[in-house]
XYZ file of C-alpha atoms in Angstrom:
701
model
C 0.029 0.001 -0.023
C 1.273 3.487 -0.830
C 2.119 5.788 2.045
C 1.833 9.538 2.095
C 1.685 11.922 5.066
C -1.746 13.304 5.722
C -2.446 16.846 4.642
C -4.869 19.489 5.824
C -8.077 19.464 3.861
C -9.409 22.820 2.591
C -12.768 24.260 3.394
C -14.377 22.969 0.264
C -13.794 19.348 1.269
C -15.918 17.518 3.874
C -13.814 15.976 6.566
C -16.541 13.519 7.367
C -19.236 12.506 4.880
C -22.625 13.359 6.366
C -24.852 10.296 6.610
C -27.961 10.208 4.471
C -31.289 9.713 6.231
C -31.680 6.086 4.920
C -28.061 5.144 4.651
C -25.878 3.964 7.568
C -22.795 5.969 8.273
C -20.696 2.854 7.967
C -21.809 2.454 4.307
C -20.699 5.954 3.502
C -17.433 5.557 5.284
C -16.887 2.228 3.515
C -16.990 3.935 0.138
C -15.077 7.036 1.238
C -11.762 5.528 2.406
C -11.004 3.503 -0.753
C -11.586 6.595 -2.820
C -9.441 8.723 -0.574
C -6.723 6.057 -0.787
C -6.788 6.253 -4.583
C -6.371 9.995 -4.459
C -3.449 9.676 -2.105
C -1.843 7.021 -4.328
C -2.240 9.187 -7.454
C -0.554 12.073 -5.698
C 2.512 9.964 -4.988
C 2.671 8.243 -8.395
C 6.348 7.352 -9.099
C 8.115 9.711 -11.465
C 9.593 8.611 -14.787
C 7.660 5.399 -14.999
C 5.737 6.057 -18.296
C 3.942 8.591 -20.543
C 6.900 9.456 -22.772
C 4.941 9.092 -25.953
C 3.012 5.987 -24.847
C -0.713 5.579 -25.415
C -2.773 5.685 -22.269
C -4.534 2.491 -21.226
C -8.197 2.666 -20.246
C -8.601 2.605 -16.480
C -11.511 0.616 -14.982
C -12.622 3.182 -12.369
C -15.991 4.854 -12.094
C -17.194 7.594 -9.807
C -20.527 7.339 -8.104
C -23.097 9.841 -9.330
C -22.883 13.244 -7.724
C -19.220 12.987 -6.600
C -17.213 16.197 -6.695
C -15.014 16.821 -9.748
C -12.634 19.123 -7.833
C -9.043 17.938 -7.627
C -7.790 17.725 -3.991
C -4.277 19.023 -4.728
C -3.630 22.637 -3.944
C -1.958 24.457 -6.793
C 1.381 25.808 -5.520
C 1.139 28.961 -7.661
C -1.680 30.183 -5.543
C -4.214 30.463 -8.372
C -7.799 30.159 -7.195
C -8.488 26.474 -7.894
C -12.152 27.130 -8.355
C -11.351 29.313 -11.366
C -10.759 27.239 -14.507
C -7.815 27.816 -16.793
C -8.571 29.440 -20.190
C -9.867 27.295 -23.054
C -9.046 28.190 -26.617
C -10.175 26.935 -30.015
C -9.742 27.793 -33.743
C -11.555 30.836 -35.089
C -12.400 28.792 -38.214
C -15.133 26.480 -37.134
C -14.696 24.189 -40.164
C -11.120 23.464 -39.149
C -11.831 22.483 -35.498
C -11.094 18.959 -34.275
C -13.331 18.455 -31.231
C -12.248 15.540 -29.053
C -8.506 16.157 -29.330
C -6.926 18.657 -26.990
C -3.534 20.284 -26.444
C -2.964 20.598 -22.677
C -0.389 23.290 -21.911
C 1.189 23.344 -18.495
C 3.031 26.271 -16.931
C 6.593 26.736 -18.092
C 7.868 25.969 -14.557
C 6.226 22.506 -14.494
C 8.737 19.648 -14.268
C 8.551 16.206 -15.718
C 6.943 14.509 -12.683
C 4.197 17.138 -12.572
C 3.421 16.536 -16.247
C 3.175 12.820 -15.625
C 0.961 13.267 -12.557
C -1.318 15.616 -14.498
C -1.720 13.074 -17.261
C -2.466 10.287 -14.802
C -4.900 12.463 -12.786
C -6.820 13.555 -15.865
C -7.109 10.061 -17.320
C -8.127 8.583 -13.995
C -10.845 11.112 -13.349
C -12.159 10.717 -16.893
C -12.344 6.938 -16.471
C -14.099 7.256 -13.119
C -16.838 9.213 -14.917
C -17.095 6.620 -17.661
C -15.113 8.419 -20.328
C -12.278 6.825 -22.328
C -9.110 8.783 -23.020
C -5.993 8.234 -25.138
C -2.662 9.947 -24.734
C -1.313 10.992 -28.116
C 2.010 12.627 -27.292
C 3.964 14.287 -24.462
C 5.962 17.465 -24.945
C 8.904 18.655 -22.894
C 10.851 21.021 -25.153
C 8.829 23.369 -27.299
C 6.252 23.538 -24.468
C 5.349 21.625 -21.364
C 2.308 19.531 -21.793
C 0.638 16.810 -23.833
C -2.002 16.031 -26.440
C -4.911 13.830 -25.395
C -8.049 12.471 -27.051
C -11.060 12.650 -24.699
C -14.710 13.745 -24.590
C -15.450 17.399 -24.433
C -17.582 16.570 -21.352
C -14.324 16.180 -19.371
C -13.140 19.707 -20.214
C -14.633 21.411 -17.138
C -12.761 19.082 -14.830
C -9.604 19.244 -16.867
C -9.475 23.003 -16.828
C -9.353 22.959 -13.004
C -6.262 20.732 -12.779
C -3.188 22.193 -11.058
C -0.154 23.440 -12.969
C -2.361 24.267 -15.970
C -1.735 27.243 -18.232
C -4.549 26.630 -20.722
C -6.124 23.949 -22.953
C -6.429 24.401 -26.726
C -8.689 22.374 -28.937
C -6.752 20.813 -31.773
C -7.491 21.984 -35.339
C -6.475 21.406 -38.887
C -3.883 23.311 -40.868
C -3.185 23.229 -44.604
C -0.459 23.896 -47.098
C -1.118 27.231 -48.765
C -0.564 26.175 -52.352
C -3.946 26.346 -54.100
C -5.024 22.870 -55.386
C -4.171 22.923 -59.080
C -7.751 22.215 -60.095
C -9.240 25.228 -58.288
C -6.438 27.454 -59.505
C -7.200 26.365 -63.030
C -10.876 27.211 -63.165
C -10.746 30.731 -61.682
C -8.131 33.087 -63.060
C -6.834 35.881 -60.834
C -3.733 37.963 -60.619
C -2.509 36.113 -57.499
C -3.466 32.537 -58.364
C -0.771 31.101 -56.094
C -2.220 32.731 -53.059
C -5.956 32.303 -53.033
C -9.000 30.793 -54.721
C -11.360 33.705 -55.070
C -14.605 32.918 -56.955
C -17.122 35.662 -57.430
C -19.686 34.023 -55.132
C -20.046 30.732 -53.260
C -23.165 29.432 -55.056
C -25.319 29.476 -51.926
C -28.575 29.923 -53.921
C -28.017 26.765 -55.950
C -29.106 23.322 -54.993
C -27.432 20.221 -56.419
C -28.974 16.794 -56.525
C -26.244 14.105 -56.506
C -27.088 10.748 -57.971
C -24.299 8.625 -56.517
C -23.371 6.308 -53.670
C -24.200 7.212 -50.133
C -22.344 10.138 -48.577
C -20.552 10.624 -45.297
C -22.431 13.682 -44.285
C -20.520 14.347 -41.050
C -17.264 14.845 -42.910
C -15.936 18.297 -41.990
C -15.757 19.325 -45.657
C -19.498 18.912 -46.240
C -21.021 18.720 -42.817
C -24.241 20.731 -42.741
C -24.330 21.051 -46.536
C -25.748 17.706 -47.552
C -29.332 16.559 -47.081
C -29.928 12.820 -47.331
C -33.205 12.142 -49.093
C -35.228 9.061 -48.342
C -34.607 7.763 -51.868
C -32.453 4.670 -52.366
C -32.513 2.278 -55.344
C -29.374 0.222 -55.538
C -28.596 -3.277 -56.856
C -27.224 -6.075 -54.645
C -23.495 -6.128 -54.141
C -21.455 -8.308 -56.503
C -19.964 -11.391 -54.867
C -21.027 -13.303 -51.767
C -17.862 -12.323 -49.840
C -18.375 -8.592 -50.172
C -18.763 -6.744 -46.917
C -20.453 -3.360 -46.689
C -17.851 -1.243 -44.985
C -19.368 2.189 -44.389
C -16.327 4.075 -45.592
C -16.285 2.105 -48.842
C -20.037 2.626 -49.436
C -19.557 6.361 -48.977
C -16.270 6.711 -50.863
C -17.325 7.957 -54.309
C -20.247 10.100 -53.203
C -18.281 11.749 -50.383
C -15.398 12.681 -52.675
C -17.697 13.993 -55.410
C -19.726 16.053 -52.959
C -16.511 17.540 -51.576
C -15.445 18.666 -55.049
C -18.718 20.483 -55.577
C -19.112 22.299 -52.290
C -16.364 21.244 -49.814
C -15.177 23.935 -47.428
C -11.628 23.681 -48.631
C -11.635 21.428 -51.721
C -14.941 22.592 -53.140
C -15.572 24.717 -56.187
C -18.868 26.360 -54.977
C -18.371 26.272 -51.218
C -21.875 27.509 -50.413
C -23.910 25.188 -52.658
C -26.335 22.858 -50.921
C -26.657 19.189 -51.925
C -29.238 16.479 -51.773
C -28.258 12.844 -52.134
C -30.158 10.396 -54.310
C -28.532 6.992 -53.822
C -28.530 4.909 -56.984
C -25.079 3.290 -56.732
C -24.141 0.499 -54.357
C -21.009 0.179 -52.270
C -19.057 -0.968 -55.314
C -20.155 2.031 -57.356
C -22.595 0.044 -59.489
C -26.154 1.022 -60.310
C -28.793 0.238 -62.933
C -30.548 2.257 -65.632
C -33.826 1.545 -63.893
C -32.377 2.874 -60.665
C -31.228 6.029 -62.412
C -34.657 6.462 -63.949
C -36.293 6.071 -60.568
C -33.943 8.687 -59.197
C -34.851 11.178 -61.916
C -38.527 10.400 -61.298
C -38.071 11.082 -57.605
C -36.433 14.423 -58.406
C -39.199 15.457 -60.789
C -41.960 14.566 -58.318
C -40.161 16.443 -55.574
C -39.946 19.529 -57.760
C -43.635 19.362 -58.618
C -44.505 19.525 -54.919
C -41.684 21.938 -53.984
C -40.429 23.848 -57.038
C -36.901 25.227 -56.643
C -34.633 27.274 -58.806
C -31.719 27.290 -59.617
C -31.303 23.514 -59.575
C -28.552 21.243 -60.828
C -28.576 17.445 -61.137
C -25.128 15.858 -61.121
C -24.753 12.507 -62.894
C -21.258 11.208 -62.144
C -21.743 7.828 -63.822
C -22.097 6.238 -67.258
C -23.771 3.136 -68.643
C -24.179 1.802 -72.132
C -26.297 3.822 -74.493
C -29.857 3.931 -73.274
C -32.557 5.742 -75.206
C -34.863 5.621 -72.168
C -32.328 7.227 -69.864
C -31.469 9.869 -72.395
C -35.124 10.688 -72.917
C -35.744 10.942 -69.197
C -32.798 13.362 -68.883
C -34.156 15.360 -71.799
C -37.609 15.681 -70.230
C -36.116 16.866 -66.977
C -33.847 19.360 -68.712
C -36.847 20.808 -70.506
C -38.387 21.705 -67.157
C -35.403 24.018 -66.497
C -33.103 21.668 -64.569
C -29.402 21.707 -65.491
C -28.147 18.162 -65.813
C -24.339 17.742 -65.790
C -22.890 14.315 -66.573
C -19.550 12.539 -66.648
C -18.270 11.707 -70.170
C -16.928 8.370 -68.989
C -13.497 6.853 -68.451
C -13.469 4.287 -71.252
C -11.079 6.197 -73.581
C -13.837 5.939 -76.162
C -16.508 7.917 -77.944
C -18.811 9.523 -75.324
C -21.720 9.143 -77.732
C -21.719 5.408 -76.990
C -22.678 5.923 -73.389
C -25.600 7.326 -71.417
C -26.426 9.806 -70.101
C -23.316 11.401 -71.650
C -24.762 11.046 -75.189
C -27.921 13.067 -74.466
C -27.611 16.495 -76.180
C -29.614 18.239 -73.478
C -27.170 17.067 -70.838
C -23.978 19.022 -70.308
C -21.287 16.368 -70.752
C -17.854 16.820 -69.210
C -14.500 15.204 -70.098
C -11.395 15.135 -67.938
C -8.020 16.908 -68.150
C -4.845 16.625 -66.071
C -2.482 19.177 -64.506
C -0.900 19.809 -67.927
C -4.312 20.573 -69.511
C -4.176 17.371 -71.517
C -6.799 14.570 -71.619
C -6.614 12.390 -68.575
C -5.323 8.941 -69.424
C -3.788 6.066 -67.480
C -2.853 2.957 -69.471
C -5.946 1.602 -71.188
C -8.379 3.917 -69.399
C -8.892 7.618 -69.880
C -11.480 10.281 -70.567
C -13.985 9.753 -73.276
C -14.076 12.298 -76.084
C -15.992 13.165 -79.231
C -18.781 15.381 -80.398
C -20.990 14.494 -77.413
C -18.563 16.165 -74.991
C -19.446 19.777 -74.323
C -16.496 20.792 -72.258
C -13.503 19.456 -70.304
C -12.555 20.178 -66.662
C -9.876 19.078 -64.184
C -10.335 15.419 -63.289
C -6.911 13.909 -62.555
C -5.462 13.608 -59.055
C -8.213 15.694 -57.484
C -7.951 16.037 -53.656
C -11.246 16.014 -51.812
C -13.090 14.499 -48.851
C -12.337 10.880 -47.953
C -14.822 8.631 -46.255
C -12.047 6.996 -44.200
C -12.665 9.503 -41.399
C -14.418 12.816 -40.843
C -11.243 14.798 -41.431
C -9.553 12.624 -44.031
C -8.740 13.628 -47.581
C -7.862 11.527 -50.591
C -7.085 11.881 -54.290
C -9.301 10.491 -57.008
C -9.355 10.787 -60.810
C -11.973 10.512 -63.476
C -14.792 12.283 -65.272
C -16.941 12.142 -62.197
C -14.556 14.672 -60.638
C -14.668 16.714 -63.832
C -18.440 16.821 -63.862
C -18.396 17.903 -60.202
C -16.139 20.840 -61.113
C -18.550 22.000 -63.768
C -21.493 21.563 -61.385
C -19.688 23.891 -58.961
C -19.026 26.469 -61.700
C -22.643 26.206 -62.833
C -23.819 26.798 -59.271
C -21.915 30.077 -59.151
C -23.199 31.167 -62.592
C -26.768 30.362 -61.573
C -26.218 32.069 -58.211
C -25.404 35.259 -60.101
C -28.381 34.797 -62.475
C -30.999 32.511 -60.992
C -33.222 32.919 -64.016
C -30.600 31.697 -66.566
C -31.911 28.938 -68.786
C -30.129 25.594 -69.305
C -29.373 26.632 -72.920
C -27.842 29.919 -71.709
C -25.905 28.090 -69.022
C -24.275 25.746 -71.543
C -23.464 28.664 -73.859
C -21.998 30.591 -70.959
C -19.788 27.646 -69.919
C -18.551 27.370 -73.512
C -17.995 31.092 -73.851
C -16.071 31.436 -70.607
C -13.837 28.323 -71.183
C -10.118 28.326 -71.909
C -9.770 27.614 -75.675
C -7.137 25.621 -77.574
C -5.256 24.480 -74.430
C -5.497 20.787 -75.217
C -3.030 19.041 -77.597
C -5.501 17.095 -79.682
C -2.944 14.418 -80.592
C -3.954 12.812 -77.301
C -7.476 12.134 -78.612
C -8.201 9.096 -80.778
C -7.625 10.075 -84.392
C -11.202 9.610 -85.434
C -12.347 11.958 -82.602
C -9.886 14.814 -83.036
C -11.916 16.842 -85.512
C -15.170 16.765 -83.605
C -13.937 16.953 -79.957
C -14.174 20.455 -78.466
C -10.810 21.933 -77.370
C -11.939 23.870 -74.300
C -11.515 23.641 -70.494
C -14.100 24.965 -68.075
C -13.277 28.216 -66.418
C -15.216 30.918 -64.519
C -14.455 34.403 -65.804
C -14.806 37.675 -63.968
C -16.777 39.821 -64.026
C -20.116 38.281 -64.743
C -21.099 38.213 -68.418
C -23.219 41.079 -69.744
C -26.873 40.516 -70.336
C -28.124 39.915 -73.894
C -24.762 38.895 -75.335
C -24.980 36.755 -78.458
C -23.552 33.300 -77.678
C -23.116 30.520 -80.192
C -21.705 27.003 -80.238
C -20.876 24.380 -82.861
C -22.755 21.092 -83.088
C -21.399 18.225 -85.159
C -23.454 15.383 -86.536
C -22.165 11.847 -86.571
C -20.511 10.923 -89.845
C -22.852 9.762 -92.600
C -22.800 6.417 -94.318
C -20.728 5.831 -97.456
C -23.575 5.625 -99.966
C -23.907 8.459 -102.479
C -27.377 9.280 -101.177
C -26.314 9.213 -97.486
C -27.036 12.212 -95.330
C -25.828 13.565 -91.999
C -28.023 15.651 -89.725
C -27.164 18.027 -86.932
C -29.709 19.502 -84.512
C -29.707 22.436 -82.043
C -31.247 22.094 -78.646
C -34.767 23.153 -77.843
C -34.178 26.817 -76.886
C -31.424 27.480 -79.393
C -31.770 29.017 -82.826
C -29.851 27.631 -85.810
C -27.998 30.528 -87.339
C -26.128 28.608 -90.043
C -25.233 25.198 -91.458
C -22.063 23.873 -93.140
C -20.597 20.497 -94.194
C -17.252 18.780 -94.175
C -15.780 15.629 -95.710
C -12.250 14.355 -94.949
C -11.563 13.618 -98.640
C -13.498 16.600 -99.941
C -16.245 14.601 -101.722
C -19.617 15.933 -100.787
C -22.621 17.694 -102.309
C -23.157 20.560 -99.930
C -25.656 21.245 -97.165
C -28.936 23.072 -96.370
C -31.327 23.785 -93.522
C -34.770 22.188 -93.339
C -37.508 23.038 -90.949
C -39.847 20.354 -89.617
C -42.451 20.909 -86.946
C -40.917 24.280 -85.985
C -37.516 22.671 -85.460
C -34.603 23.261 -87.838
C -32.046 20.685 -88.842
C -28.784 20.998 -90.744
C -28.516 18.336 -93.473
C -25.252 17.488 -95.267
C -25.189 15.412 -98.514
C -22.608 12.765 -99.205
C -21.089 12.191 -102.664
C -19.854 9.167 -104.596
C -16.406 8.034 -103.449
C -16.657 9.888 -100.173
C -15.825 8.273 -96.824
C -18.759 10.049 -95.221
C -19.834 13.615 -94.595
C -20.474 15.654 -91.447
C -23.208 18.297 -90.929
C -22.186 21.210 -88.739
C -24.784 23.480 -87.149
C -24.090 26.843 -85.524
C -26.529 27.030 -82.589
C -27.021 30.355 -80.885
C -28.960 31.813 -77.967
C -30.384 35.255 -78.405
C -33.633 36.559 -76.887
C -36.537 36.572 -79.241
C -34.494 35.761 -82.359
C -36.654 34.356 -85.203
C -34.910 33.016 -88.244
C -36.165 32.187 -91.695
C -34.552 30.151 -94.488
C -34.825 31.738 -97.928
C -33.891 29.622 -100.972
C -32.287 31.123 -104.016
C -33.783 32.158 -107.333
C -32.099 32.831 -110.687
C -30.755 36.369 -110.984
C -31.500 38.678 -113.840
C -28.246 37.713 -115.629
C -29.383 34.087 -115.767
C -26.028 32.773 -114.497
C -26.246 33.279 -110.754
C -28.678 32.509 -107.998
C -29.376 34.870 -105.141
C -30.747 34.103 -101.743
C -31.159 37.064 -99.466
C -32.961 38.751 -96.658
C -35.602 41.014 -98.247
C -36.861 42.632 -95.094
C -34.842 45.402 -93.431
C -35.526 44.002 -89.949
C -33.711 40.768 -90.842
C -29.925 40.233 -90.873
C -27.948 37.522 -92.700
C -26.383 35.092 -90.201
C -25.361 32.272 -92.592
C -25.221 30.922 -96.166
C -25.410 27.297 -97.296
C -25.608 25.568 -100.672
C -26.043 22.148 -102.221
C -26.332 20.397 -105.590
C -27.636 17.092 -106.715
C -25.277 17.065 -109.764
C -21.900 18.731 -109.681
C -21.155 20.642 -106.474
C -18.635 23.381 -105.850
C -18.049 25.874 -103.063
C -19.308 28.773 -105.253
C -21.835 30.398 -102.914
C -20.495 33.547 -101.330
C -22.009 35.686 -98.548
C -22.192 39.378 -99.432
C -23.851 42.049 -97.353
C -27.400 40.702 -96.751
C -27.471 37.997 -99.485
C -25.844 34.746 -100.673
C -24.655 34.588 -104.277
C -24.152 31.291 -106.003
C -23.802 29.574 -109.345
C -26.813 28.542 -111.448
C -26.353 24.799 -110.896
C -26.225 25.235 -107.146
C -29.136 25.970 -104.822
C -28.205 28.548 -102.176
C -29.909 29.208 -98.867
C -29.786 32.355 -96.695
C -30.462 32.228 -92.987
C -32.107 35.521 -92.112
C -32.832 36.358 -88.495
C -35.168 39.026 -87.247
C -33.333 40.738 -84.412
C -33.404 44.518 -84.586
C -30.669 44.804 -81.961
C -28.189 42.665 -83.958
C -25.710 43.891 -86.477
C -23.643 41.578 -88.726
C -20.762 41.853 -91.133
C -18.874 39.522 -93.534
C -15.184 38.828 -93.095
C -13.156 36.966 -95.731
C -9.706 35.383 -95.557
C -8.112 33.982 -98.745
C -5.618 31.169 -99.039
C -2.006 32.180 -99.372
C 0.805 29.884 -100.473
C 0.370 26.198 -99.884
C -1.521 26.432 -96.584
C -4.075 23.643 -96.043
C -6.147 25.548 -93.533
C -7.652 28.925 -94.190
C -8.882 30.752 -91.076
C -11.226 33.699 -90.784
C -11.760 34.947 -87.194
C -14.246 37.409 -85.855
C -12.917 40.455 -84.052
C -13.132 40.896 -80.281
C -16.725 41.538 -79.255
C -18.169 39.891 -82.314
C -19.593 36.378 -82.410
C -19.208 33.929 -85.357
C -22.645 32.946 -86.669
C -21.875 31.666 -90.193
C -18.905 29.826 -91.780
C -18.601 29.181 -95.472
C -15.979 27.821 -97.872
C -15.515 29.545 -101.197
C -13.438 28.370 -104.112
C -13.332 28.579 -107.921
C -13.066 24.769 -107.970
C -14.359 21.861 -105.941
C -11.161 21.498 -103.980
C -12.069 22.236 -100.421
C -13.107 19.703 -97.838
C -15.736 22.100 -96.491
C -15.975 24.604 -93.670
C -16.574 24.299 -89.951
C -16.560 26.770 -87.044
C -14.084 26.386 -84.127
C -15.032 28.773 -81.340
C -14.966 32.186 -83.031
C -13.024 31.114 -86.155
C -14.238 29.804 -89.460
C -11.937 26.972 -90.710
C -11.736 25.884 -94.348
C -9.652 22.862 -95.323
C -8.039 23.097 -98.747
C -6.636 20.093 -100.725
C -3.926 22.272 -102.171
C -5.393 22.079 -105.672
C -7.137 24.920 -107.493
C -6.842 28.508 -106.465
C -8.765 31.177 -104.734
C -9.944 29.083 -101.749
C -11.266 31.342 -98.957
C -12.871 31.126 -95.512
C -15.747 33.525 -95.122
C -17.062 34.322 -91.636
C -20.259 36.058 -90.790
C -19.756 37.953 -87.487
C -22.547 39.466 -85.431
C -22.897 41.422 -82.206
C -25.370 43.379 -80.207
C -25.947 46.725 -81.821
C -24.649 49.594 -79.690
C -27.410 52.142 -79.117
C -26.301 55.654 -79.889
C -26.899 58.568 -77.564
C -30.115 60.510 -77.896
C -29.546 64.075 -76.597
C -33.273 64.663 -76.519
C -33.923 61.740 -74.206
C -30.667 61.770 -72.324
C -30.441 58.034 -72.804
C -28.142 55.660 -74.565
């Protein structure tokens, strides 16, 4: 038995426990002396016996209810022992680590006092039924230790002797901006801070994914778990549902969208719709059920702006594509992963649905993400690329863990975050306008297209998502290029390109890799326009290329040509003064040549060729024609619109049939020449919002 001289008890301690009315004094005395003995033993605990970096073992003691928490040892410094020491914690709530504490003793404390304090704290915690774990002891940079324990023990701990203060542990981070966040928002000091224009707090994002670890510090309080769950059985009888594995993909994706540190739109709110099991596998029927659930929810509780994130792919499904299209037509922005099969995204759903914004993946070097046989999908069904390689975000391994993942799911999450901020600035923006805005703001021509499969290079967009500052002006003309799939090889084969529901087709062109084609024209069917390209004998297939634009209240007509007075040319024009020429197209069922030329408000062509003029009624638009002729032996002829102007029409012109056709790339008209013949030219039609002149009488502009 340990021996220690008796000491004088202070006034706050009872010398003799008062007996209760129904409890004999002997019973009270029987419980008092063993406890007093424990306190005496703890005060004389031998120095140097342990605690130098060891983990604390759990002690099987328990106080009876109502016992005093006050430590019996008098602090030699004379501090009032009833007054607790200060408690400190991080001023950034998101970085706090409750449950782990840095206990700092006075600088004068010696080794034995540190050890006694550790033992006293752990013993008292155990007596109250709380576990504790010693993490580390410090003797040099400060006197104290780090301990894991319940916050309920803090009040007692703060009254221990020799204490200077207790600080709650917290996270700290390297101050290099994650490459992916730095890449999507440009600022003058990109190495110092990620500074988006807003945090997307008005936007709500539905995430169709695995389950999510909602108590992770990155997303805690930001994710609402819906009651929906439709997942298939796990594959394999030996598979165990570990919670951290079930939450892995969804937690990481949610962190990329709105994580406090790793997120793009840090204020966006999320709702989970679980359609993927613990192995990340789902079904088309499960995805359909998830979309149905979202639609029914919105009927009961409409909300705007709303984004649905689809970080998965399956084989091509007409039903899934159709369901996505119907939801998009209600005003919901659907953003999908292009897929990681290193293949044509058009072969997969929902990536192949035109009304869905489909996102491919790039790496740190702005090149397509690829690892061995897997890599980002590409092709005409991809709208935009975004960072998707080695992306750091929330890990489901613990509530403060981070991990790195790669893939087009991460890329789609980036674009969902950017979309949330755009929609936050303009809650009434349409899905069509959102897509156009994403394309307009993107970084152009940063990707080396040799990384794409050869058959996809021509039709894959070369742009990486970015959020520009300041916010785009209202009523700016925005256009994008839509490629058809390549036609068949038969002479009568056709290719067709369509614009989306709320877009207007401003022009149509065609292209063939070997130059054999019979032109193109626009047809209108049930109030919807389509760009049709005609194949020719000996061709390896032809593409139709539509220029699809968003402009408020634009109404476009297609006027076919008629023979001019000279009998040798055909003229298609815009007869009304309120209409402007936005594009020219031509085709022939006999011998075709690129002989139709845009001029002012009309299209001039040869007699054997039928020309078509696209004339749009938009009084606030002004357009001009810009021509660039071929010089030397160049194969590509480029005509670009000036800053502030938007390319609406792209035409090839030649004195012979020796061009491969014309196609728009961003704001440039590209004409491929075979090198034969002469006089090949690229002709761009460029439009912009008409600047209103000052009216001195009204004092307005």
